[in-house]
Tab-separated table of C-alpha atoms and ligand atoms in Angstrom:
chain	number	residue	atom	x	y	z
A	25	MET	CA	19.122	12.855	-21.967
A	26	GLU	CA	17.652	14.581	-18.819
A	27	GLU	CA	17.460	18.208	-19.128
A	28	THR	CA	17.651	21.045	-16.503
A	29	LYS	CA	16.133	24.385	-16.667
A	30	LYS	CA	16.512	27.614	-15.009
A	31	LEU	CA	13.222	29.471	-13.957
A	32	SER	CA	12.608	32.782	-12.697
A	33	LYS	CA	10.066	34.736	-11.073
A	34	ILE	CA	7.038	35.938	-13.104
A	35	ASN	CA	5.295	39.446	-12.201
A	36	GLN	CA	1.769	38.477	-13.563
A	37	LEU	CA	-0.120	35.764	-15.449
A	38	THR	CA	-2.993	36.831	-17.793
A	39	GLY	CA	-4.672	35.282	-20.855
A	40	THR	CA	-6.399	32.350	-21.905
A	41	ILE	CA	-5.244	28.862	-22.608
A	42	GLU	CA	-6.835	25.697	-24.058
A	43	ILE	CA	-6.028	22.793	-21.568
A	44	PRO	CA	-4.881	19.498	-23.501
A	45	GLY	CA	-6.961	16.485	-23.423
A	46	ASP	CA	-7.355	14.302	-20.263
A	47	LYS	CA	-4.989	11.739	-20.034
A	48	SER	CA	-7.268	9.109	-18.244
A	49	ILE	CA	-9.916	9.552	-20.925
A	50	SER	CA	-7.486	9.554	-23.964
A	51	HIS	CA	-5.846	6.216	-22.833
A	52	ARG	CA	-9.646	4.712	-22.308
A	53	ALA	CA	-10.608	6.030	-25.852
A	54	VAL	CA	-7.567	4.278	-27.519
A	55	MET	CA	-7.980	1.007	-25.479
A	56	PHE	CA	-11.839	0.823	-25.889
A	57	GLY	CA	-11.681	1.860	-29.506
A	58	SER	CA	-9.313	-1.152	-29.934
A	59	ILE	CA	-11.492	-3.800	-28.681
A	60	ALA	CA	-14.707	-2.052	-30.360
A	61	ASN	CA	-16.233	-3.166	-33.632
A	62	GLY	CA	-15.472	-0.262	-36.226
A	63	LYS	CA	-13.876	3.118	-36.460
A	64	THR	CA	-13.336	5.224	-33.389
A	65	GLU	CA	-12.436	8.876	-33.984
A	66	ILE	CA	-10.945	10.694	-31.184
A	67	SER	CA	-10.594	14.378	-31.046
A	68	ASN	CA	-8.569	16.586	-28.595
A	69	PHE	CA	-6.445	13.332	-27.818
A	70	LEU	CA	-3.428	13.826	-25.250
A	71	MET	CA	-0.203	13.631	-27.299
A	72	GLY	CA	1.711	13.045	-23.966
A	73	ALA	CA	4.030	10.264	-23.496
A	74	ASP	CA	1.806	7.983	-21.542
A	75	CYS	CA	-0.943	7.866	-23.943
A	76	LEU	CA	1.463	7.466	-26.875
A	77	SER	CA	2.628	4.247	-24.945
A	78	THR	CA	-0.883	2.856	-24.903
A	79	VAL	CA	-1.282	3.594	-28.604
A	80	SER	CA	2.161	1.717	-29.405
A	81	CYS	CA	1.096	-1.138	-27.126
A	82	PHE	CA	-2.393	-1.806	-28.956
A	83	LYS	CA	-0.358	-1.349	-32.460
A	84	LYS	CA	1.715	-4.300	-31.375
A	85	MET	CA	-1.484	-6.130	-30.745
A	86	GLY	CA	-2.435	-5.681	-34.694
A	87	VAL	CA	-4.869	-2.790	-34.012
A	88	ALA	CA	-4.463	0.008	-36.805
A	89	ILE	CA	-4.220	3.232	-35.286
A	90	ASP	CA	-3.473	6.616	-37.005
A	91	ILE	CA	-2.632	9.710	-35.142
A	92	GLN	CA	-2.618	13.207	-36.863
A	93	GLU	CA	-1.908	15.912	-34.210
A	94	GLY	CA	-4.432	15.341	-31.537
A	95	HIS	CA	-6.815	13.493	-33.870
A	96	VAL	CA	-6.694	9.670	-33.682
A	97	THR	CA	-8.619	7.179	-35.656
A	98	VAL	CA	-8.824	3.578	-34.165
A	99	GLU	CA	-10.012	0.455	-36.348
A	100	GLY	CA	-11.334	-1.927	-33.917
A	101	ASN	CA	-12.332	-5.581	-34.783
A	102	GLY	CA	-13.900	-6.360	-31.628
A	103	PHE	CA	-12.070	-8.047	-28.736
A	104	ASP	CA	-11.145	-11.233	-30.981
A	105	GLY	CA	-9.470	-8.738	-33.332
A	106	LEU	CA	-6.427	-8.332	-30.979
A	107	LYS	CA	-3.435	-10.489	-31.894
A	108	GLU	CA	-0.596	-11.864	-29.776
A	109	PRO	CA	2.115	-9.510	-29.787
A	110	SER	CA	5.361	-10.597	-31.075
A	111	ASP	CA	7.313	-8.085	-29.150
A	112	ILE	CA	7.130	-6.828	-25.340
A	113	LEU	CA	4.412	-4.290	-24.649
A	114	ASP	CA	6.382	-1.364	-23.379
A	115	VAL	CA	4.176	1.103	-21.161
A	116	GLY	CA	6.998	3.493	-20.293
A	117	ASN	CA	6.123	5.276	-17.369
A	118	SER	CA	2.398	4.915	-17.619
A	119	GLY	CA	0.550	2.981	-14.641
A	120	THR	CA	-2.826	3.369	-16.373
A	121	THR	CA	-1.697	1.771	-19.540
A	122	THR	CA	-0.285	-1.141	-17.347
A	123	ARG	CA	-2.890	-1.692	-15.082
A	124	LEU	CA	-5.941	-1.154	-17.678
A	125	MET	CA	-4.242	-3.320	-20.340
A	126	VAL	CA	-3.454	-6.050	-17.961
A	127	GLY	CA	-7.500	-5.942	-17.372
A	128	ILE	CA	-7.899	-6.424	-21.281
A	129	LEU	CA	-5.207	-9.011	-21.581
A	130	ALA	CA	-6.529	-11.258	-18.757
A	131	GLY	CA	-9.332	-12.207	-21.355
A	132	ALA	CA	-7.227	-12.538	-24.274
A	133	PRO	CA	-6.275	-16.148	-25.360
A	134	PHE	CA	-2.651	-15.377	-25.926
A	135	HIS	CA	0.823	-14.750	-24.317
A	136	SER	CA	2.033	-11.187	-23.533
A	137	CYS	CA	4.896	-9.597	-21.901
A	138	ILE	CA	4.572	-6.001	-20.342
A	139	ILE	CA	7.606	-4.081	-19.080
A	140	GLY	CA	8.061	-0.468	-18.250
A	141	ASP	CA	10.612	2.122	-16.600
A	142	GLU	CA	12.302	2.316	-13.616
A	143	SER	CA	9.401	3.927	-11.664
A	144	ILE	CA	6.751	1.507	-13.210
A	145	ALA	CA	8.987	-1.429	-11.878
A	146	LYS	CA	8.523	-0.018	-8.393
A	147	ARG	CA	4.758	0.324	-8.404
A	148	PRO	CA	2.542	-2.406	-7.025
A	149	MET	CA	0.874	-4.634	-9.515
A	150	SER	CA	-0.618	-6.772	-7.372
A	151	ARG	CA	-3.396	-4.789	-6.713
A	152	VAL	CA	-4.613	-5.882	-10.240
A	153	THR	CA	-2.823	-9.122	-10.745
A	154	ASN	CA	-4.589	-10.709	-7.572
A	155	PRO	CA	-7.990	-10.094	-8.342
A	156	LEU	CA	-7.314	-11.044	-11.999
A	157	ARG	CA	-5.751	-14.322	-10.869
A	158	MET	CA	-8.915	-14.910	-8.897
A	159	MET	CA	-10.965	-14.516	-12.060
A	160	GLY	CA	-8.793	-17.177	-13.653
A	161	ALA	CA	-6.278	-15.298	-15.585
A	162	LYS	CA	-2.610	-16.672	-15.586
A	163	ILE	CA	-0.446	-13.798	-14.694
A	164	ASP	CA	3.311	-13.963	-13.478
A	165	GLY	CA	5.644	-11.208	-12.641
A	166	ARG	CA	8.580	-10.150	-10.671
A	167	GLU	CA	8.051	-11.224	-7.028
A	168	ASP	CA	5.280	-13.347	-7.640
A	169	GLY	CA	3.199	-11.061	-9.981
A	170	GLN	CA	3.668	-7.966	-7.538
A	171	TYR	CA	5.744	-6.029	-9.964
A	172	THR	CA	6.659	-5.642	-13.678
A	173	PRO	CA	8.051	-7.436	-15.978
A	174	LEU	CA	4.464	-9.237	-16.226
A	175	SER	CA	3.768	-12.192	-18.368
A	176	VAL	CA	0.015	-12.620	-18.996
A	177	ARG	CA	-1.745	-15.713	-20.511
A	178	GLY	CA	-5.434	-15.005	-20.818
A	179	GLY	CA	-8.828	-16.552	-21.211
A	180	ASN	CA	-11.805	-18.254	-19.550
A	181	LEU	CA	-12.427	-15.804	-16.813
A	182	GLN	CA	-14.939	-15.980	-13.998
A	183	ALA	CA	-17.176	-13.261	-12.638
A	184	ILE	CA	-16.323	-12.044	-9.002
A	185	HIS	CA	-17.586	-9.516	-6.547
A	186	TYR	CA	-14.301	-7.779	-5.507
A	187	HIS	CA	-13.925	-5.555	-2.451
A	188	SER	CA	-11.005	-3.343	-3.416
A	189	PRO	CA	-8.759	-2.381	-0.249
A	190	VAL	CA	-8.047	1.084	-2.111
A	191	ALA	CA	-10.149	3.466	-4.075
A	192	SER	CA	-8.581	3.062	-7.367
A	193	ALA	CA	-9.824	3.556	-10.806
A	194	GLN	CA	-7.211	1.762	-12.353
A	195	VAL	CA	-8.235	-1.349	-10.337
A	196	LYS	CA	-11.811	-1.064	-10.815
A	197	SER	CA	-11.225	-0.496	-14.638
A	198	ALA	CA	-9.003	-3.440	-14.961
A	199	ILE	CA	-11.478	-5.895	-13.355
A	200	LEU	CA	-14.481	-4.548	-15.185
A	201	LEU	CA	-12.600	-4.884	-18.444
A	202	ALA	CA	-11.769	-8.416	-17.302
A	203	GLY	CA	-15.491	-8.896	-16.563
A	204	LEU	CA	-16.582	-8.006	-20.235
A	205	ASN	CA	-15.031	-11.470	-20.744
A	206	THR	CA	-16.646	-13.798	-18.575
A	207	LYS	CA	-19.777	-15.758	-19.907
A	208	ASN	CA	-22.987	-13.725	-19.084
A	209	GLU	CA	-22.048	-13.381	-15.374
A	210	GLU	CA	-21.968	-10.226	-13.273
A	211	THR	CA	-18.769	-8.715	-12.079
A	212	THR	CA	-18.869	-6.210	-9.505
A	213	VAL	CA	-16.099	-3.961	-7.894
A	214	THR	CA	-16.689	-2.104	-4.477
A	215	GLU	CA	-14.472	0.428	-3.327
A	216	PRO	CA	-13.910	2.214	0.007
A	217	HIS	CA	-14.436	5.605	-1.697
A	218	LYS	CA	-15.732	6.137	-5.229
A	219	SER	CA	-12.813	6.723	-7.725
A	220	ARG	CA	-13.233	8.399	-10.866
A	221	ASP	CA	-15.683	6.732	-13.162
A	222	HIS	CA	-14.269	7.499	-16.926
A	223	THR	CA	-14.413	3.689	-17.529
A	224	GLU	CA	-18.136	3.393	-16.620
A	225	ARG	CA	-19.178	6.381	-18.693
A	226	MET	CA	-17.003	5.528	-21.814
A	227	LEU	CA	-18.131	1.983	-21.918
A	228	ARG	CA	-21.801	3.287	-21.932
A	229	ALA	CA	-21.033	5.241	-24.835
A	230	PHE	CA	-19.449	2.419	-26.684
A	231	GLY	CA	-22.971	0.684	-26.061
A	232	VAL	CA	-22.011	-1.530	-22.935
A	233	ASP	CA	-24.534	-1.696	-20.042
A	234	VAL	CA	-22.627	-0.676	-16.771
A	235	LYS	CA	-24.512	-0.311	-13.339
A	236	GLU	CA	-23.234	2.158	-10.769
A	237	ASP	CA	-24.182	2.221	-7.259
A	238	GLU	CA	-22.331	4.641	-4.744
A	239	ASN	CA	-19.070	3.157	-4.531
A	240	SER	CA	-19.765	-0.034	-6.898
A	241	ALA	CA	-19.766	-0.541	-10.410
A	242	SER	CA	-20.890	-3.686	-12.126
A	243	ILE	CA	-20.742	-5.243	-15.623
A	244	ILE	CA	-22.351	-8.313	-17.312
A	245	GLY	CA	-20.080	-10.307	-19.331
A	246	GLY	CA	-20.252	-11.353	-22.946
A	247	GLN	CA	-21.254	-7.580	-23.973
A	248	SER	CA	-19.511	-6.209	-27.195
A	249	LEU	CA	-18.157	-2.589	-27.836
A	250	GLN	CA	-19.698	-0.804	-30.850
A	251	ALA	CA	-17.171	1.992	-32.016
A	252	THR	CA	-18.009	5.753	-31.455
A	253	ASN	CA	-16.543	9.140	-31.731
A	254	ILE	CA	-14.998	10.501	-28.617
A	255	PHE	CA	-14.279	14.268	-27.749
A	256	VAL	CA	-11.663	14.298	-25.048
A	257	PRO	CA	-12.222	17.191	-22.555
A	258	GLY	CA	-9.236	19.335	-21.230
A	259	ASP	CA	-7.433	17.450	-18.294
A	260	ILE	CA	-8.385	19.148	-15.143
A	261	SER	CA	-5.326	17.589	-13.395
A	262	SER	CA	-3.285	19.642	-15.946
A	263	ALA	CA	-5.670	22.557	-15.398
A	264	ALA	CA	-4.709	22.290	-11.546
A	265	PHE	CA	-1.449	23.906	-12.334
A	266	PHE	CA	-2.491	26.995	-14.079
A	267	LEU	CA	-5.441	27.152	-11.364
A	268	VAL	CA	-2.794	27.229	-8.634
A	269	ALA	CA	-0.665	29.671	-10.426
A	270	GLY	CA	-3.521	32.240	-11.248
A	271	ALA	CA	-4.392	32.244	-7.455
A	272	ILE	CA	-0.952	32.669	-6.328
A	273	VAL	CA	0.978	34.937	-8.750
A	274	PRO	CA	0.141	38.580	-8.224
A	275	ASN	CA	-2.352	40.500	-10.342
A	276	SER	CA	-3.305	37.258	-12.374
A	277	GLU	CA	-6.435	36.451	-14.278
A	278	ILE	CA	-6.395	33.254	-16.530
A	279	LEU	CA	-9.460	31.645	-18.450
A	280	LEU	CA	-9.054	28.038	-18.727
A	281	LYS	CA	-11.146	26.602	-21.713
A	282	ASN	CA	-12.906	23.235	-22.041
A	283	VAL	CA	-11.733	21.881	-18.875
A	284	GLY	CA	-13.635	18.324	-17.918
A	285	ILE	CA	-15.446	18.662	-14.623
A	286	ASN	CA	-16.349	15.225	-14.087
A	287	PRO	CA	-17.598	15.134	-10.316
A	288	THR	CA	-15.131	12.390	-9.637
A	289	ARG	CA	-12.648	14.718	-10.654
A	290	THR	CA	-13.284	18.205	-9.024
A	291	GLY	CA	-11.694	17.761	-5.777
A	292	ILE	CA	-9.374	20.788	-6.696
A	293	LEU	CA	-12.130	23.134	-7.324
A	294	ASP	CA	-13.899	22.283	-4.014
A	295	VAL	CA	-10.557	22.982	-2.160
A	296	LEU	CA	-9.724	26.169	-4.144
A	297	GLU	CA	-13.334	27.384	-3.104
A	298	GLN	CA	-12.715	26.099	0.517
A	299	MET	CA	-9.427	28.124	0.805
A	300	GLY	CA	-11.336	31.147	-0.506
A	301	ALA	CA	-9.837	31.532	-4.001
A	302	SER	CA	-11.572	33.772	-6.559
A	303	ILE	CA	-12.799	31.127	-9.241
A	304	GLU	CA	-15.853	31.404	-11.721
A	305	ILE	CA	-16.908	27.932	-13.502
A	306	THR	CA	-19.175	28.206	-16.502
A	307	PRO	CA	-20.514	24.840	-17.496
A	308	LYS	CA	-20.766	24.119	-21.488
A	309	GLU	CA	-23.617	22.682	-23.197
A	310	GLY	CA	-23.301	20.197	-25.715
A	311	HIS	CA	-20.811	17.724	-24.297
A	312	THR	CA	-22.163	14.154	-24.114
A	313	PHE	CA	-20.802	11.919	-21.720
A	314	GLU	CA	-18.152	13.888	-19.697
A	315	PRO	CA	-19.219	17.440	-18.657
A	316	VAL	CA	-16.853	20.634	-19.606
A	317	ALA	CA	-16.718	23.998	-18.453
A	318	ASP	CA	-14.551	27.211	-18.906
A	319	ILE	CA	-12.823	28.387	-15.679
A	320	VAL	CA	-11.641	31.789	-14.521
A	321	ILE	CA	-9.198	31.844	-11.729
A	322	ARG	CA	-8.004	35.230	-10.233
A	323	THR	CA	-5.045	36.135	-7.843
A	324	SER	CA	-6.495	35.242	-4.515
A	325	SER	CA	-6.087	35.651	-0.672
A	326	LEU	CA	-6.018	32.143	0.547
A	327	LYS	CA	-6.809	30.379	3.979
A	328	GLY	CA	-5.594	26.952	5.145
A	329	THR	CA	-8.017	23.788	5.050
A	330	THR	CA	-8.337	20.120	5.775
A	331	ILE	CA	-8.370	17.701	3.004
A	332	SER	CA	-9.320	14.021	3.643
A	333	GLY	CA	-11.593	11.099	3.356
A	334	ASP	CA	-13.915	10.999	0.178
A	335	LEU	CA	-12.261	14.211	-1.062
A	336	ILE	CA	-8.866	12.422	-1.473
A	337	PRO	CA	-9.663	10.226	-4.918
A	338	LYS	CA	-11.087	13.307	-6.258
A	339	LEU	CA	-7.970	15.184	-6.255
A	340	ILE	CA	-5.151	12.447	-5.645
A	341	ASP	CA	-3.081	13.821	-8.742
A	342	GLU	CA	-3.453	17.574	-7.686
A	343	ILE	CA	-1.892	17.093	-4.130
A	344	PRO	CA	1.492	18.083	-5.101
A	345	VAL	CA	0.246	21.375	-6.375
A	346	ILE	CA	-2.134	21.714	-3.695
A	347	ALA	CA	0.544	21.779	-1.198
A	348	LEU	CA	2.297	24.496	-2.999
A	349	LEU	CA	-1.005	26.403	-3.009
A	350	ALA	CA	-1.215	25.831	0.925
A	351	SER	CA	2.140	27.243	1.287
A	352	GLN	CA	0.643	30.438	0.080
A	353	ALA	CA	-2.416	30.354	2.571
A	354	GLU	CA	-2.721	31.803	5.927
A	355	GLY	CA	-2.659	29.039	8.517
A	356	ASP	CA	-2.415	25.134	8.442
A	357	THR	CA	-3.453	22.998	5.808
A	358	ILE	CA	-3.669	19.224	6.672
A	359	ILE	CA	-3.780	16.567	4.049
A	360	ARG	CA	-4.798	13.113	5.495
A	361	ASP	CA	-5.856	9.749	4.150
A	362	ALA	CA	-3.642	9.976	1.137
A	363	SER	CA	-1.090	7.323	1.490
A	364	GLU	CA	-1.954	6.206	-1.969
A	365	LEU	CA	0.667	9.151	-2.715
A	366	LYS	CA	3.424	6.875	-1.844
A	367	VAL	CA	2.777	4.428	-4.713
A	368	LYS	CA	2.394	7.004	-7.672
A	369	GLU	CA	5.094	7.903	-10.237
A	370	THR	CA	7.342	8.681	-7.228
A	371	ASN	CA	6.529	8.499	-3.340
A	372	ARG	CA	4.814	12.014	-3.492
A	373	ILE	CA	4.659	12.405	-0.095
A	374	ASP	CA	8.628	12.223	0.137
A	375	THR	CA	9.151	14.221	-3.288
A	376	VAL	CA	6.772	17.116	-2.333
A	377	VAL	CA	7.769	17.536	1.101
A	378	GLY	CA	11.613	17.292	0.133
A	379	GLU	CA	11.553	19.586	-2.838
A	380	LEU	CA	9.381	22.263	-1.295
A	381	LYS	CA	11.438	22.346	1.833
A	382	LYS	CA	14.422	23.187	-0.298
A	383	ILE	CA	12.668	26.418	-1.600
A	384	GLY	CA	11.635	27.632	1.827
A	385	ALA	CA	8.341	26.082	2.345
A	386	THR	CA	6.936	25.135	6.089
A	387	ILE	CA	6.105	21.574	5.185
A	388	GLN	CA	6.129	18.246	7.275
A	389	ALA	CA	5.253	14.673	6.032
A	390	THR	CA	3.002	12.425	7.902
A	391	ASP	CA	2.240	8.919	7.431
A	392	ASP	CA	-0.732	9.500	5.362
A	393	GLY	CA	-0.179	13.111	4.036
A	394	MET	CA	1.483	16.146	4.925
A	395	ILE	CA	1.081	19.372	6.979
A	396	ILE	CA	1.699	22.832	5.457
A	397	SER	CA	1.758	26.109	7.208
A	398	GLY	CA	1.365	29.294	5.483
A	399	LYS	CA	1.853	31.983	4.275
A	400	THR	CA	5.645	31.404	3.407
A	401	LYS	CA	7.929	33.395	0.971
A	402	LEU	CA	9.436	30.827	-1.117
A	403	THR	CA	13.115	31.705	-1.386
A	404	GLY	CA	14.484	29.756	-4.736
A	405	ASN	CA	18.107	29.741	-5.252
A	406	ALA	CA	18.146	25.939	-5.145
A	407	LYS	CA	18.499	22.957	-7.232
A	408	VAL	CA	15.190	21.140	-7.230
A	409	SER	CA	14.276	17.901	-9.092
A	410	SER	CA	11.239	16.597	-10.771
A	411	HIS	CA	12.705	13.170	-9.893
A	412	GLY	CA	11.396	11.899	-13.135
A	413	ASP	CA	7.759	12.505	-11.921
A	414	HIS	CA	5.763	15.023	-14.299
A	415	ARG	CA	3.453	16.226	-11.644
A	416	ILE	CA	6.402	17.161	-9.194
A	417	GLY	CA	8.002	18.988	-12.142
A	418	MET	CA	5.194	21.026	-13.087
A	419	MET	CA	4.467	21.968	-9.349
A	420	LEU	CA	8.012	23.308	-9.003
A	421	ALA	CA	7.834	25.154	-12.323
A	422	ILE	CA	4.729	27.060	-11.045
A	423	ALA	CA	6.541	27.456	-7.712
A	424	SER	CA	9.385	29.251	-9.404
A	425	CYS	CA	6.758	32.037	-10.628
A	426	ILE	CA	6.808	33.334	-6.884
A	427	THR	CA	10.265	32.630	-5.919
A	428	GLU	CA	12.508	35.293	-4.669
A	429	GLU	CA	15.424	33.992	-6.581
A	430	PRO	CA	15.665	31.570	-9.669
A	431	ILE	CA	15.491	28.009	-9.280
A	432	GLU	CA	17.129	25.085	-11.453
A	433	LEU	CA	14.729	22.320	-12.163
A	434	GLU	CA	16.438	19.055	-13.039
A	435	SER	CA	14.602	16.343	-15.114
A	436	VAL	CA	12.257	18.850	-16.613
A	437	ASP	CA	11.532	16.301	-19.564
A	438	ALA	CA	9.301	14.368	-16.970
A	439	ILE	CA	6.709	16.981	-17.907
A	440	ASP	CA	6.251	15.532	-21.463
A	441	VAL	CA	4.322	12.465	-19.867
A	442	SER	CA	0.955	14.624	-19.306
A	443	TYR	CA	1.553	18.246	-20.523
A	444	PRO	CA	4.073	18.554	-23.341
A	445	THR	CA	3.032	22.171	-24.239
A	446	PHE	CA	3.016	23.237	-20.585
A	447	PHE	CA	6.125	25.713	-20.745
A	448	GLU	CA	4.383	27.081	-24.105
A	449	HIS	CA	1.265	27.781	-21.995
A	450	LEU	CA	3.113	29.176	-18.948
A	451	ASP	CA	5.234	31.670	-21.389
A	452	SER	CA	1.934	32.653	-23.223
A	453	LEU	CA	0.442	33.766	-19.881
A	454	ALA	CA	3.682	35.536	-18.371
A	455	LYS	CA	3.366	39.290	-18.476
B	716	S3P	C1	-5.914	7.090	-13.108
B	716	S3P	C2	-6.263	6.652	-11.704
B	716	S3P	C3	-5.600	7.163	-10.483
B	716	S3P	C4	-4.607	8.448	-11.147
B	716	S3P	C5	-3.828	8.396	-12.359
B	716	S3P	C6	-4.962	7.782	-13.522
B	716	S3P	C7	-6.944	6.464	-14.303
B	716	S3P	O1	-4.903	6.240	-10.052
B	716	S3P	O2	-3.690	8.730	-9.933
B	716	S3P	O3	-3.279	9.338	-12.583
B	716	S3P	O4	-6.734	6.845	-15.283
B	716	S3P	O5	-7.727	5.532	-13.938
B	716	S3P	P1	-5.340	5.050	-9.078
B	716	S3P	O6	-6.130	4.357	-9.932
B	716	S3P	O7	-4.024	4.301	-8.751
B	716	S3P	O8	-5.866	5.904	-7.976
């Protein structure tokens, strides 16, 4: 059942929240634990719908995975421990599950079938199926492997040096994971801009040698993974909603604890600084392969900026909420080189522009981004929708904190995909 929620203005946001675990890192911890030898313990695992889809798929391949509210134990038996699933692997709404798992399945000597929801069925899969076919995997799917449902029969892969036309960590990861199943050959992925490097960092934590060089990553086939313990830092993409909320709601001050600040993800922090936000970042000691910080954000007077090029992959998932932020900044904010937005859970150029216009923002779509002019009073008194996209839902919920009149947010349940405790956190900060 799709839920609708009425949301009203909030006068002030103050207090402390612990940001839930990072979605990208939670997925990888379960996947890598599933193909490692031994017991992997994962703490602060994100209990969002997407990561639970990953758990369910690997369970169907015979991996013993136990979940106790945020603590996950994965009993891996090495890559060869994966079994042919007797059922379809349902990825739900999760692009990361689909693309990384196809990379693993490409090297598995059995048949599997992948299906997801309506949104997944529209997302381009040829960006992974093409290079994996070049490596020798037998993959088929709707429209010649462009879309789900996909069927995979893996095994016998050859290494490649792949020049990806897009900066995508999902593509890079799928190829590197397939590269693990070649025979002592080197697989390399080169991207136009560096994408998030959680796979490279975590594979190293599992004992695999991965080389990184500016926009390339390489792996030698035949290496096995040894189980390890993983602490998942708070997701900076989830923190982004409260960073923006703290900056735009009057008289606010929010402390966000344990936020992952991997430099391939911190574009939102760069943009907040560029726009003049009052933000303090305190790095924390003792975190091994992913850096972590506590962050304080306060109500700020903001100015427009330009966001493009190398910065885009570092904040691609934050663009919906950055558009809202920009509506509260003086002057124009120009976002370009971001056509990847069109192939996310929704076409995020259309959904961001369409929904923010309904509540009075001055925003215009461009071919590869958008232009937002501020500062605008957001009106409210409108029915808006997440369109089934968690990040659009949360962006609109944060917008409602400053609209003159209440808004009605349709398909609010989409938020469970990455931040099931979002409204609890918002309510705990509202004064
Ligand atoms: C992700 C990579 C990004 C991001 C997505 C998660 C990952 O997608 O938008 O939410 O975990 O690797 P692309 O690889 O398509 O850029």
